[in-house]
CSV table of C-alpha atoms in Angstrom, one decimal:
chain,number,residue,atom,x,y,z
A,6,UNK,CA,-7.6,18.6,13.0
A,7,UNK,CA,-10.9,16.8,12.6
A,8,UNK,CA,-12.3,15.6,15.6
A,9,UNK,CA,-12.0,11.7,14.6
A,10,UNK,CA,-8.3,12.8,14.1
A,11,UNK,CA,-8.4,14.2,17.8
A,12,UNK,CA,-9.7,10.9,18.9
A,13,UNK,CA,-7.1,8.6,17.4
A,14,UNK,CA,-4.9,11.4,18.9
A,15,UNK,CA,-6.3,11.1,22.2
A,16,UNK,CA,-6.3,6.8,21.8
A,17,UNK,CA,-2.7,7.1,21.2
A,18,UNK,CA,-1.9,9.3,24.2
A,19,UNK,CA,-4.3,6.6,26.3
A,20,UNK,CA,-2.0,3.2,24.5
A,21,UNK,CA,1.6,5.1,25.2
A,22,UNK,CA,0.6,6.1,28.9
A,23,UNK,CA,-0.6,2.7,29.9
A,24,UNK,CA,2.4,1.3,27.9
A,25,UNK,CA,4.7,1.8,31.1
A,26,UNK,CA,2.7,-0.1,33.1
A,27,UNK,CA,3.0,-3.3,30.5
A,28,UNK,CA,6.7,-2.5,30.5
A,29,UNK,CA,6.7,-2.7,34.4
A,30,UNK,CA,4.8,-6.1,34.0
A,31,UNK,CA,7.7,-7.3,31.6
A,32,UNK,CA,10.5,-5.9,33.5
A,33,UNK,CA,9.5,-8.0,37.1
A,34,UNK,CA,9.9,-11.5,34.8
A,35,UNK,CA,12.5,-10.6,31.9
A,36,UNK,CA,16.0,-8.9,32.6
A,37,UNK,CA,15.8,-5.9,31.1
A,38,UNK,CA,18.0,-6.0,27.7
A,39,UNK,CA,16.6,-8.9,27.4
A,40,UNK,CA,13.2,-7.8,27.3
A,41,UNK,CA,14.7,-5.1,24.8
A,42,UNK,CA,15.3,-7.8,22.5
A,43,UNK,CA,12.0,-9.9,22.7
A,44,UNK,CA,9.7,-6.6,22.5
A,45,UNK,CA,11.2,-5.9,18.9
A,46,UNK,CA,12.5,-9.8,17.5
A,47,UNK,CA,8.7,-10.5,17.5
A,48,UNK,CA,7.6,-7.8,15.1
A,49,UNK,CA,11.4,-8.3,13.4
A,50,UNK,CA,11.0,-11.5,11.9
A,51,UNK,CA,7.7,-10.8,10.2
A,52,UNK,CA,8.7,-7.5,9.2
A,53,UNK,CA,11.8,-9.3,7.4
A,54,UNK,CA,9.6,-12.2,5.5
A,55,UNK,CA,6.5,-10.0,4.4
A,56,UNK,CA,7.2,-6.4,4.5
A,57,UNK,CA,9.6,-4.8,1.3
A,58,UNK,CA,12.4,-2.9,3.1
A,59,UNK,CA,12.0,1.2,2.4
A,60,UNK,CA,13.6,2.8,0.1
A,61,UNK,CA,15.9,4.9,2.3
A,62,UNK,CA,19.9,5.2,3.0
A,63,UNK,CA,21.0,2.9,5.1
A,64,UNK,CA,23.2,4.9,7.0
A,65,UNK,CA,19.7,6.5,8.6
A,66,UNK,CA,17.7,3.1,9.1
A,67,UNK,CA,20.6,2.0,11.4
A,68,UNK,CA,20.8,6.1,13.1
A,69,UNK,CA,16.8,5.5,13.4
A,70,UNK,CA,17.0,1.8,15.3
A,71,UNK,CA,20.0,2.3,17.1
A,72,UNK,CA,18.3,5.8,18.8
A,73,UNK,CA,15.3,5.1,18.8
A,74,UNK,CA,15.0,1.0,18.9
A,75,UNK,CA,18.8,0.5,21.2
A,76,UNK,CA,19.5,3.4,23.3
A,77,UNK,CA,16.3,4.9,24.2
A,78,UNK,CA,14.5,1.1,25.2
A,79,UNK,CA,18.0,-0.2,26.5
A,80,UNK,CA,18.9,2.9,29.2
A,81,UNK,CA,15.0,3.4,30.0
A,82,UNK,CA,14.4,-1.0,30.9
A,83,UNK,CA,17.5,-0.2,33.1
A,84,UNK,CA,16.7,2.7,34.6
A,85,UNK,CA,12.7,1.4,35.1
A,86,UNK,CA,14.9,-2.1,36.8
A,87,UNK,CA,16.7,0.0,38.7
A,88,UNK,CA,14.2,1.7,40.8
A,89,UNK,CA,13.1,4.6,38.0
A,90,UNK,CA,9.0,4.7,39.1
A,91,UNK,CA,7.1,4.0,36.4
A,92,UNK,CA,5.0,7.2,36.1
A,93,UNK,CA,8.0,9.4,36.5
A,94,UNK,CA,9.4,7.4,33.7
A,95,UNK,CA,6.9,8.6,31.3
A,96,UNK,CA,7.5,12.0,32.4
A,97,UNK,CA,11.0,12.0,32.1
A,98,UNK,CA,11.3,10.6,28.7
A,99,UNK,CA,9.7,13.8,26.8
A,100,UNK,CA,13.4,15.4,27.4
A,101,UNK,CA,13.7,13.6,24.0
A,102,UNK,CA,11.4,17.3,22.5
A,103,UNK,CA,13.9,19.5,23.5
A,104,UNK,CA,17.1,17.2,22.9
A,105,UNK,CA,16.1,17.0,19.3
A,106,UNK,CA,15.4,20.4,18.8
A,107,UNK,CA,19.4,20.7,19.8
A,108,UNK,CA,20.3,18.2,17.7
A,109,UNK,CA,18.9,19.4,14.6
A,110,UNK,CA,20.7,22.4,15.2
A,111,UNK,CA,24.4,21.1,16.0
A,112,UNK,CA,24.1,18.0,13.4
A,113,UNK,CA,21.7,19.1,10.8
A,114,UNK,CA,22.0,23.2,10.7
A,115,UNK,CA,18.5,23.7,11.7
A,116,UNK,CA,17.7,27.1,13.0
A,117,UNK,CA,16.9,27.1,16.7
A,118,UNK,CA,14.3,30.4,17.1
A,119,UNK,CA,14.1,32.2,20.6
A,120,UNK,CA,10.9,30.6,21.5
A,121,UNK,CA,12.5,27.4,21.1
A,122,UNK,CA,15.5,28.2,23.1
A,123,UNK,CA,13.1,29.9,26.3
A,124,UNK,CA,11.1,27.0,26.2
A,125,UNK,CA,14.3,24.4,26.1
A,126,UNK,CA,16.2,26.4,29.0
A,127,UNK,CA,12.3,26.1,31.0
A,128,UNK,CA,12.4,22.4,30.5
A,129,UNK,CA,16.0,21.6,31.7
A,130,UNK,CA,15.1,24.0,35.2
A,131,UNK,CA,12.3,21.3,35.4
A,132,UNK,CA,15.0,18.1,34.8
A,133,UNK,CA,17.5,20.0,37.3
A,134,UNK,CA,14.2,20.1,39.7
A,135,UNK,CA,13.6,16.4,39.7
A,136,UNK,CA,17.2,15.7,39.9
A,137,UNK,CA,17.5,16.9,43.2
A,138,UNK,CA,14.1,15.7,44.3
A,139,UNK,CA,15.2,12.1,43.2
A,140,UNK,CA,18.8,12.9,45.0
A,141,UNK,CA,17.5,13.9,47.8
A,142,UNK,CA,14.7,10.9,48.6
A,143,UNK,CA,16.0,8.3,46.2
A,144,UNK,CA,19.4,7.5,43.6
A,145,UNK,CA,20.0,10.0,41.3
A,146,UNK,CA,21.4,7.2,38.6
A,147,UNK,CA,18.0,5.9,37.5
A,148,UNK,CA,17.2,9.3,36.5
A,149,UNK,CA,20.6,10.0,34.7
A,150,UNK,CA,19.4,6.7,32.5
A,151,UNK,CA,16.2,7.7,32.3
A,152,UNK,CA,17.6,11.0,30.5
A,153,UNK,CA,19.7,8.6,28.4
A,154,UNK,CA,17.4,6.7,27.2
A,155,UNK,CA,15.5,9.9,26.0
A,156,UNK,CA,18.7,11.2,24.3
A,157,UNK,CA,18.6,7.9,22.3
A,158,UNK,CA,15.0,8.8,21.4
A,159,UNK,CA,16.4,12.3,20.0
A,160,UNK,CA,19.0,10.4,18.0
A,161,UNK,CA,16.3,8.4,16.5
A,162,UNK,CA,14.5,11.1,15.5
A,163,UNK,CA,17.2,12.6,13.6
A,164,UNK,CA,17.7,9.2,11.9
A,165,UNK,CA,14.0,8.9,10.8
A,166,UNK,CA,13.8,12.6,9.6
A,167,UNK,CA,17.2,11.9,7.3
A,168,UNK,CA,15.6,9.0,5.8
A,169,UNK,CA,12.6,11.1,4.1
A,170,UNK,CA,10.9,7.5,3.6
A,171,UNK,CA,8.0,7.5,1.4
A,172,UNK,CA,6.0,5.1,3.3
A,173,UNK,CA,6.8,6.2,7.5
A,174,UNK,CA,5.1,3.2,8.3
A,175,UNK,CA,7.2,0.2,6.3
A,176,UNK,CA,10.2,2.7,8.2
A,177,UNK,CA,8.7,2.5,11.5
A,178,UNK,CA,8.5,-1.5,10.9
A,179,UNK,CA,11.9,-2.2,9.8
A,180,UNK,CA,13.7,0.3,12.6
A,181,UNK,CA,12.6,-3.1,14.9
A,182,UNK,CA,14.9,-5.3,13.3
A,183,UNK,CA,18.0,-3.2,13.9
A,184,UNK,CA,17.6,-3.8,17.5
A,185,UNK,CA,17.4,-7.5,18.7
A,186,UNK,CA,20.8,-9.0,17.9
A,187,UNK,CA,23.0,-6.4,19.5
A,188,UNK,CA,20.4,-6.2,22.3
A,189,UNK,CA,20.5,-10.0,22.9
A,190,UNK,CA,24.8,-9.8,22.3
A,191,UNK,CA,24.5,-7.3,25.0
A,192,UNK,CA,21.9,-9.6,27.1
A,193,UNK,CA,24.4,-12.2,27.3
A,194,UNK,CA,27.7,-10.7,28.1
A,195,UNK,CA,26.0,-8.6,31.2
A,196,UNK,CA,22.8,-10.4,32.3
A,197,UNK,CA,24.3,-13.9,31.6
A,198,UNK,CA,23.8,-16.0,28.1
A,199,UNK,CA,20.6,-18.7,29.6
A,200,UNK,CA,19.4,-16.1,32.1
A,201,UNK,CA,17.0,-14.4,29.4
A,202,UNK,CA,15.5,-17.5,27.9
A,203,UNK,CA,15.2,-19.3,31.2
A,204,UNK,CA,12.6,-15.9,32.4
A,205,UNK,CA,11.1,-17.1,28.9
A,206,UNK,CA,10.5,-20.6,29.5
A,207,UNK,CA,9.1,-19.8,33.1
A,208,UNK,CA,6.8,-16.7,31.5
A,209,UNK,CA,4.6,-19.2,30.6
A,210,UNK,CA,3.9,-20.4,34.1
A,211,UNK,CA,0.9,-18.6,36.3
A,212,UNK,CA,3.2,-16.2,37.7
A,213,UNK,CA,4.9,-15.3,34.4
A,214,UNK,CA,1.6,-14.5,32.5
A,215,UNK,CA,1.1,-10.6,33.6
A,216,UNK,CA,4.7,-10.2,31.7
A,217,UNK,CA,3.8,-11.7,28.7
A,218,UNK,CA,0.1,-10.3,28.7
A,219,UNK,CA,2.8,-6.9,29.2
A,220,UNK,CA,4.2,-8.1,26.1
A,221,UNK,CA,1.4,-8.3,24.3
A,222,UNK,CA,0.6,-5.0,24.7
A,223,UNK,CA,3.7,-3.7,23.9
A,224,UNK,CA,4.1,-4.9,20.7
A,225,UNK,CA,0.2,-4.8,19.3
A,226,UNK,CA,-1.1,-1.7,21.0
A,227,UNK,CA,1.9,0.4,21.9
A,228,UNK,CA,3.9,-0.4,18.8
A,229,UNK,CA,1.5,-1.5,15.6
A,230,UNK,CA,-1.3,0.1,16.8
A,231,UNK,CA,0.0,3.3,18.4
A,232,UNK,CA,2.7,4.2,16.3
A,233,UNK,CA,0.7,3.4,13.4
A,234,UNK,CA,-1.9,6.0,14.6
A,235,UNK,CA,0.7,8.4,15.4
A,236,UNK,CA,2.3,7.7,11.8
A,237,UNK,CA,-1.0,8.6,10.1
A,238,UNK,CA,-1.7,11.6,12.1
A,239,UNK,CA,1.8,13.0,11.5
A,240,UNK,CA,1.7,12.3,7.6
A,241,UNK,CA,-2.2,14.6,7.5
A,242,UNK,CA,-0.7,17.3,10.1
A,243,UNK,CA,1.8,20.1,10.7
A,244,UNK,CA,4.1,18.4,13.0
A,245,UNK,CA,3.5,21.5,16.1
A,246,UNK,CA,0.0,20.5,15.4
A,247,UNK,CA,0.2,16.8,16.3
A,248,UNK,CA,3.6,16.5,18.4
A,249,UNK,CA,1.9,18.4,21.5
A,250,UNK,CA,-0.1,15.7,22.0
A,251,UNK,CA,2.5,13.7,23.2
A,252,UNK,CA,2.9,15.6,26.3
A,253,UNK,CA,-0.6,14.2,27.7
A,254,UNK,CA,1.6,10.8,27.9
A,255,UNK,CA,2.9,11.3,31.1
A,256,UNK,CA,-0.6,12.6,32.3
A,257,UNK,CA,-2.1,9.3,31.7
A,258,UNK,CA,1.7,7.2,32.9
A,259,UNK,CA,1.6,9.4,36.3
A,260,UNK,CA,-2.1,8.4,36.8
A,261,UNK,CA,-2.0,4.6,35.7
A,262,UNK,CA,1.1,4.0,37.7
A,263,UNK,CA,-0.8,6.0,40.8
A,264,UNK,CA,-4.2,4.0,40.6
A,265,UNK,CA,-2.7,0.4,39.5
A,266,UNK,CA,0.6,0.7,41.1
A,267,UNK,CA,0.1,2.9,43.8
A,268,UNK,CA,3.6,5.1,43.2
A,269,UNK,CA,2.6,8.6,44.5
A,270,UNK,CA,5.1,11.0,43.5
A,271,UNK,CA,6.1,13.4,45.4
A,272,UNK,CA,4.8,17.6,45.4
A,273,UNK,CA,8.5,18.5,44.3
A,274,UNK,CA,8.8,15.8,41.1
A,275,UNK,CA,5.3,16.7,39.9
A,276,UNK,CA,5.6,20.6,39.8
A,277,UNK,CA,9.0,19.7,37.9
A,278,UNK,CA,7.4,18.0,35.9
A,279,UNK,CA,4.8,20.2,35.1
A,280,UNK,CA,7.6,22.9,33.9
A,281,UNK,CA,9.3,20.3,31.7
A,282,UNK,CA,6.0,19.9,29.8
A,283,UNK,CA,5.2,23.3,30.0
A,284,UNK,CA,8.4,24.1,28.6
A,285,UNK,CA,8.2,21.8,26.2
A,286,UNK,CA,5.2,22.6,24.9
A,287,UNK,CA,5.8,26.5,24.6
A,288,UNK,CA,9.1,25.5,22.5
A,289,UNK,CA,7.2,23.1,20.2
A,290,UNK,CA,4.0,25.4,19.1
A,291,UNK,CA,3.9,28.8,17.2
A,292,UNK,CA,2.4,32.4,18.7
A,293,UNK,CA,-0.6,33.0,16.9
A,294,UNK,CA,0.0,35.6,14.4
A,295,UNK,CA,-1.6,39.1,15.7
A,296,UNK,CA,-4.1,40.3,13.7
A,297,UNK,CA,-3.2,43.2,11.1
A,298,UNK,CA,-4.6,46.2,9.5
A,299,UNK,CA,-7.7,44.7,7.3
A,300,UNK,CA,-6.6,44.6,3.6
A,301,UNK,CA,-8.2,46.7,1.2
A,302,UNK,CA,-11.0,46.1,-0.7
A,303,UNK,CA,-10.1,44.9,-4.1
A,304,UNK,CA,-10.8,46.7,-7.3
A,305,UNK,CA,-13.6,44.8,-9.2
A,306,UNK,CA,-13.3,45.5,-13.0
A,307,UNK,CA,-16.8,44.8,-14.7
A,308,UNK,CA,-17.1,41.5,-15.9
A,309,UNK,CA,-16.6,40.8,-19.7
A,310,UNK,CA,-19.5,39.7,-21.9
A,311,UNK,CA,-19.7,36.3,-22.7
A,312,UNK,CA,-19.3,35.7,-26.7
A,313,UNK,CA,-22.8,34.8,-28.4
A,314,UNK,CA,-23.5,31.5,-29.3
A,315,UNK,CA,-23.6,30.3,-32.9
């Protein structure tokens, strides 16, 4: 990877990790599956009037928005509403690395190696850690969403590997209009059918404008911009050379939410989460091959006379 490449890397990491704060800044105005909805109807309609639809099945645009776009967004709002910090969030979510891995093997066929499955049974010890951490000093239920929300994720990922689009990005793009209508259906049978719009109207009040600044972000830096950049540098890459990267989000979530919000986790969370990354990231990257015997010299023939010219 070039180092310009290892920049937009990095700026990635930097626009996902500071993308829980902006969804903490939503989630005090908006009810959550409401704020679900709004985050993806305002790159939806757009995407429907000027961007061409991808050729891909339907079957796995749907898989891709409902994972990735519904479930994940929809159980992680909640569990962020329901008292889920927001730096332990961001740590929490990367259970979606090792959850696809399983996936691929039970739905697809793919072949799960031993390093993958060392590395998967490291990250769950770390997930069991912060279980009983969070039961023991807090609820235990926005953790079990939290862990939802990142087996949506793992759906989605199944969904957007099926489709083999030919442009990721027009993909990425239309996923967001799978989302909003079941989101806002859902908004209005639990969270009441005026309670979403009526946070809306008042957003634009003084008190309303950190959530839709959070909005804002969301959809421009963490959405176009990031997952644009992260679309571009998965398209040039290996995947195991790229995906690692990802891991750094919850470096940069723990420490925003620390510094802005002043959420100090405790000793227990932390070094659980620091074996859910590290098993993570042992699962997701290759040994480097061992160097062999040096291969012999070749045999040079001597060269062949170029004909004469006429």
């Amino acid at each position: 990877m070039t180092n310009r490449d290892r920049l937009l890397g990095l700026t990635v990491v930097l626009l996902w990790g500071l993308n829980f704060l902006a969804i903490r800044a939503g989630l005090d105005q908006f009810p959550p599956f409401f704020f679900v909805a709004l985050r993806f109807l305002v790159i939806a309609v757009p995407v429907v009037l000027f961007v061409p639809r991808p050729n891909v099945p339907l079957r796995w645009l749907l898989l891709y928005g409902t994972g990735f776009g519904v479930l994940q967004f929809a159980f992680l709002f909640w569990a962020m509403s329901s008292g889920m910090p927001t730096g332990l969030a961001s740590l929490v979510l990367q259970a979606s690395a090792p959850m696809t891995v399983v996936l691929g093997a039970l739905l697809l066929g793919e072949r799960v190696n031993r390093r993958q499955v060392v590395g998967i049974v490291v990250a769950v010890g770390g997930m069991v850690t912060i279980g009983w951490d969070r039961f023991a000093h807090a609820g235990l239920l926005p953790l079990l969403l939290t862990l939802c929300g990142a087996f949506g994720w793992a759906l989605g990922n199944i969904g957007n590997k099926q489709a083999r689009a030919d442009s990721p990005m027009r993909l990425m793009l239309w996923m967001t209009v799978v989302p909003p209508l079941p989101m806002l259906a859902l908004s209005a049978v639990i969270e009441g059918p005026t309670a979403g719009w009526e946070a809306l109207g008042s957003a634009f009040d003084a008190d309303g404008l950190p959530a839709l600044a959070g909005l804002v972000y969301i959809v421009l830096l963490g959405t176009i911009v990031g997952t644009g950049l992260w679309t571009r540098l998965m398209s040039r890459y290996p995947a195991s050379t790229v995906a690692p990267l990802s891991l750094l989000v919850p470096v940069v979530g723990i420490a925003a939410s620390w510094v802005v919000l002043h959420e100090q986790p405790t000793v227990t969370a932390l070094c659980g989460g620091v074996v859910v990354v590290g098993g993570c990231l042992y699962g997701m990257t290759r040994p480097r091959a061992s160097a062999g015997p040096a291969p012999a010299p070749a045999t040079v023939s001597p060269p062949t006379p170029a004909p004469a010219r006429v």
